[in-house]
Short mmCIF file of C-alpha atoms in Angstrom, two decimals:
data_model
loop_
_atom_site.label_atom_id
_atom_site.label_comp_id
_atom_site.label_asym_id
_atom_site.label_seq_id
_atom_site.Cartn_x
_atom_site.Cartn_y
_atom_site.Cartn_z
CA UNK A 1 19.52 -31.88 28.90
CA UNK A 2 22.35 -28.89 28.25
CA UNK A 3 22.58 -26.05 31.17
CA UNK A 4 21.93 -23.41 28.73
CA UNK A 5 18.30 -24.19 27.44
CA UNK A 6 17.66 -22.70 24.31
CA UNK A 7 16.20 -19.44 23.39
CA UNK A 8 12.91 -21.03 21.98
CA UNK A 9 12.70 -22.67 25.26
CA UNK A 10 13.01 -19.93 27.07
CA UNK A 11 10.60 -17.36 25.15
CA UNK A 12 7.89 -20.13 25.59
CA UNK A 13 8.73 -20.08 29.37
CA UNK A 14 8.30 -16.64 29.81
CA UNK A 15 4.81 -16.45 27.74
CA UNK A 16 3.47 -19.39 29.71
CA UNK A 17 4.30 -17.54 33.19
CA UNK A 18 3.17 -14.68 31.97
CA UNK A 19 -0.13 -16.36 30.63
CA UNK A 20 -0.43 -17.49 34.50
CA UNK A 21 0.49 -14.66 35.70
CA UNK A 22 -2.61 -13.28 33.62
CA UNK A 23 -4.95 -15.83 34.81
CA UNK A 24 -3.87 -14.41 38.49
CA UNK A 25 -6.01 -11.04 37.30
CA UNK A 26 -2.13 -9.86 36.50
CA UNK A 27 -2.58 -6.75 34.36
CA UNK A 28 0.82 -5.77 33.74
CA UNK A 29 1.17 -9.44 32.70
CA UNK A 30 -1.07 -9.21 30.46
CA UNK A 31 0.84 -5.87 29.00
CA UNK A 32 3.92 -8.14 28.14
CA UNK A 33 1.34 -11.15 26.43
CA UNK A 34 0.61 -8.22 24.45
CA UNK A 35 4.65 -7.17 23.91
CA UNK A 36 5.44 -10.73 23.12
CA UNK A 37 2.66 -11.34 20.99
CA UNK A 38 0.64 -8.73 18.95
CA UNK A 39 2.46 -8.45 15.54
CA UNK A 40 1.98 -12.11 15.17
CA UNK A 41 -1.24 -12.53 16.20
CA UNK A 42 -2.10 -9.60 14.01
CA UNK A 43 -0.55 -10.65 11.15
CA UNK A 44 -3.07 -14.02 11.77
CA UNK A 45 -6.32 -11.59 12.13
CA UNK A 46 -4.77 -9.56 8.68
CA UNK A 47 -4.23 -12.78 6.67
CA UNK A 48 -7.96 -13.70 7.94
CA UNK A 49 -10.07 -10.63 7.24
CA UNK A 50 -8.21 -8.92 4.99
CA UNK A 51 -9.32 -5.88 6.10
CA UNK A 52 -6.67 -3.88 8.64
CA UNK A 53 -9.68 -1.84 10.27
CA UNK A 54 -11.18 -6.03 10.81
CA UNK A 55 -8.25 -7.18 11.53
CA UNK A 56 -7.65 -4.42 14.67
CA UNK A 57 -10.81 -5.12 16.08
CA UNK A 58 -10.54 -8.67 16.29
CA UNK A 59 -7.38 -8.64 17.27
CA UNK A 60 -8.83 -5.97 20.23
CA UNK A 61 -11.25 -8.70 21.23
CA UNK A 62 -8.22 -11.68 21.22
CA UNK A 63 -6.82 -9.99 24.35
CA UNK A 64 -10.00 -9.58 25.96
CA UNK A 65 -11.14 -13.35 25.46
CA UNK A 66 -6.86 -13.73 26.50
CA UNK A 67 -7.68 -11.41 30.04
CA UNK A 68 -11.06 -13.74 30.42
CA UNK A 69 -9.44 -16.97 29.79
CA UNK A 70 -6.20 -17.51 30.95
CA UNK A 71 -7.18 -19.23 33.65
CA UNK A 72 -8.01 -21.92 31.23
CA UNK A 73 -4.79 -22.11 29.84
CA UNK A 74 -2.48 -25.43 30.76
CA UNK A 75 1.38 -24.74 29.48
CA UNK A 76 1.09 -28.93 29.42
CA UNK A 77 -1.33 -29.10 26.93
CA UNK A 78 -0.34 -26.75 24.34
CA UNK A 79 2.44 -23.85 23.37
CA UNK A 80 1.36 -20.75 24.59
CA UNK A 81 1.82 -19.05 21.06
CA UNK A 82 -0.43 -22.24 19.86
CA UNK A 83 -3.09 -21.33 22.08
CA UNK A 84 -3.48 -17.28 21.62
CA UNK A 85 -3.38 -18.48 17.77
CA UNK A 86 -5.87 -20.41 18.04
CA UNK A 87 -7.87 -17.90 19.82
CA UNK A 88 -7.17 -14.94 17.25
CA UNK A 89 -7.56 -17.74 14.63
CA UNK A 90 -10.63 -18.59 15.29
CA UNK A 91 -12.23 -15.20 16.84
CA UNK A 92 -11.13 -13.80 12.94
CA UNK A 93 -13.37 -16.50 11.21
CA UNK A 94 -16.33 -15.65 13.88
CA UNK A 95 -15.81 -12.12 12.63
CA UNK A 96 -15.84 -13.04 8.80
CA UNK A 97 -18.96 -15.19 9.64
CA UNK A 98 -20.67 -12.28 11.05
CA UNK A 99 -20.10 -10.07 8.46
CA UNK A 100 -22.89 -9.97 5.87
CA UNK A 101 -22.10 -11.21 2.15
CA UNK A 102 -22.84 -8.13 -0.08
CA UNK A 103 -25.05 -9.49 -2.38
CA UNK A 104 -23.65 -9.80 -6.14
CA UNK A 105 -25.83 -7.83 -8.63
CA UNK A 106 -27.37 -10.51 -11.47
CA UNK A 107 -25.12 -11.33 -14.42
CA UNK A 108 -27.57 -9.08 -16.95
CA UNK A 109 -26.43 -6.02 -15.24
CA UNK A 110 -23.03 -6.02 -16.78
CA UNK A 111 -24.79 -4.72 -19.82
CA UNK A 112 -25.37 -1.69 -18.13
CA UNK A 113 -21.64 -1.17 -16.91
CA UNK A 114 -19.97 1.29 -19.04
CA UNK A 115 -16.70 0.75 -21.20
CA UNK A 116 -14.66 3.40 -19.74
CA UNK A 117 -11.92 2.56 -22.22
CA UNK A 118 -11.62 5.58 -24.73
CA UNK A 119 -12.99 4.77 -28.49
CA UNK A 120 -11.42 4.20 -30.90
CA UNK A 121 -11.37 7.15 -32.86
CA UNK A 122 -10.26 9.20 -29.82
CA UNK A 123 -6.94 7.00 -29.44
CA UNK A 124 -6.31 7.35 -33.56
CA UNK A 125 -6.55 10.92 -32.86
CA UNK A 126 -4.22 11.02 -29.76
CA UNK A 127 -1.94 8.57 -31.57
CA UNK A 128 -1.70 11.49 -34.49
CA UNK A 129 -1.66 13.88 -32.27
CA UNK A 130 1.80 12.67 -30.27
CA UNK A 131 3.06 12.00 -33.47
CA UNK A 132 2.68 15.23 -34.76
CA UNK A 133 4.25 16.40 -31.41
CA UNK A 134 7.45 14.39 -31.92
CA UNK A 135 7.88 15.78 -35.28
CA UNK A 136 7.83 18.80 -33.90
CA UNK A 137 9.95 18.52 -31.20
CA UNK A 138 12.59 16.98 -33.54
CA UNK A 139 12.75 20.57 -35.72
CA UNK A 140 13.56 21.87 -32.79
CA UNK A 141 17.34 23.19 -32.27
CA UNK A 142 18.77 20.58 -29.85
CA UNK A 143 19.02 22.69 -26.45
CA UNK A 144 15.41 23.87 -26.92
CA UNK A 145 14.34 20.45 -27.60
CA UNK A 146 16.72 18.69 -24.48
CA UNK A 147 15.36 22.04 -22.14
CA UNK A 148 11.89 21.65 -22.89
CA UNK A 149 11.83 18.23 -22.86
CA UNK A 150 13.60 18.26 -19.20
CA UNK A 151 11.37 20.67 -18.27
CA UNK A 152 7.98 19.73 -19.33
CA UNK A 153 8.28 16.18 -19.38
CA UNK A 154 10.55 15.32 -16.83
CA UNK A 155 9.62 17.91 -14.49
CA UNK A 156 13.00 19.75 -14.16
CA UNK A 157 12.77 23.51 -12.88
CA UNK A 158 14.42 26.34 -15.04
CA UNK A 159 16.02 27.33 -12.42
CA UNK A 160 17.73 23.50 -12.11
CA UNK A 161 18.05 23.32 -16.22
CA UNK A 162 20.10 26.96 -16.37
CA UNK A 163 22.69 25.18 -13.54
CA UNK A 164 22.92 21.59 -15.65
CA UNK A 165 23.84 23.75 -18.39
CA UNK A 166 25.67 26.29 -16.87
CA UNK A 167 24.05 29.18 -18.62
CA UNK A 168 22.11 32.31 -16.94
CA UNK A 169 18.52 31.47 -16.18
CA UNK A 170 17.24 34.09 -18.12
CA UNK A 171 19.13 32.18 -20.94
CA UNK A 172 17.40 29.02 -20.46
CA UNK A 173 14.15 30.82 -19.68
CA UNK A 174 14.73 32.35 -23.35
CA UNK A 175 15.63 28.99 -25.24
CA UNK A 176 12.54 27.43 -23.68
CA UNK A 177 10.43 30.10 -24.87
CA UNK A 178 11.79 30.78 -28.25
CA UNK A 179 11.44 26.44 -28.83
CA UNK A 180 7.51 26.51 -27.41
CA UNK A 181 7.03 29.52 -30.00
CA UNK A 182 8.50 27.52 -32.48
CA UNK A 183 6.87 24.30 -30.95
CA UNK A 184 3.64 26.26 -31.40
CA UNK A 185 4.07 27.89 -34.72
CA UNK A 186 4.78 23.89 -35.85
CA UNK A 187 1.59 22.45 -34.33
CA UNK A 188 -0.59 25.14 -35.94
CA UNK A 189 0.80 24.34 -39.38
CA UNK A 190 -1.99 21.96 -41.73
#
């Protein structure tokens, strides 16, 4: 065997003592179980319940069954990460077993679940409707157009649309209202 055991080796060491040192009554051993081993017991309870409020609580009652049983634990017989898996492991599927099944409404009550998609008269009318927009927007002169478009669709300020373009923002504030007059005089047209 080297001199310098490995890392693994000694991680394992340390949560085995400290698993001892827990079945002693050790609290503050019991604080550094915890350290060592809480994200990836949690992550066990998580994948389990699939629930993070579930998976909190059981993984609450893991370290009391931990503080009740370590007495029981025997470094000889298995890992000490093996055997606080196991425990969260299993006390998650005791937790999904408790937890009543919600029972599924019968298949005829789809009928009475609404479409919520829009009909299809409403979308033909949108459809027009952005169309009509577009044309619009393309008699627009091209900085009225570019503004409004950075301003209304992609959420620029005036104030950061007068600086892009290096003109006063009373000048951009009067191309974008002079295009949404025109914009507007457009739209009304038949």
């Amino acid at each position: 065997m080297s001199p310098n055991p490995p890392l693994a080796d000694l991680a394992r060491a340390r949560l085995s003592g400290a698993l001892i040192a827990v079945g002693r009554g050790d609290r503050a051993a019991l604080a550094e179980v915890y350290a060592l081993t809480s994200a990836k017991l949690f992550g066990i309870c998580l994948r389990i319940c699939r629930d993070r409020d579930d998976a909190e609580d059981v993984l609450q009652a893991v370290y009391v069954k931990v503080w009740q049983r370590a007495g029981r634990f025997d470094p000889a017989r298995a890992s000490p990460i093996t055997w606080l898996a196991t425990i969260a492991r299993n006390s998650a599927i005791d937790r999904l077993r408790a937890t009543p099944v919600r029972n599924a409404a019968p298949i005829e009550a789809a009928q009475q679940v609404p479409d919520e998609r829009p009909l299809a008269d409403s979308v033909i009318e949108e459809a027009e409707q952005q169309h009509r927009v577009h044309l619009c927007m393309s008699e627009l002169e091209a900085r009225a157009r570019a503004a409004i478009s950075a301003a209304f669709f992609g959420g620029a300020t005036y104030a950061q649309l007068a600086e892009r373009e290096a003109v006063p923002l009373g000048t951009m504030k009067t191309w974008i209202r002079r295009g949404l007059l025109q914009l507007r005089a457009c739209l009304g047209r038949d």
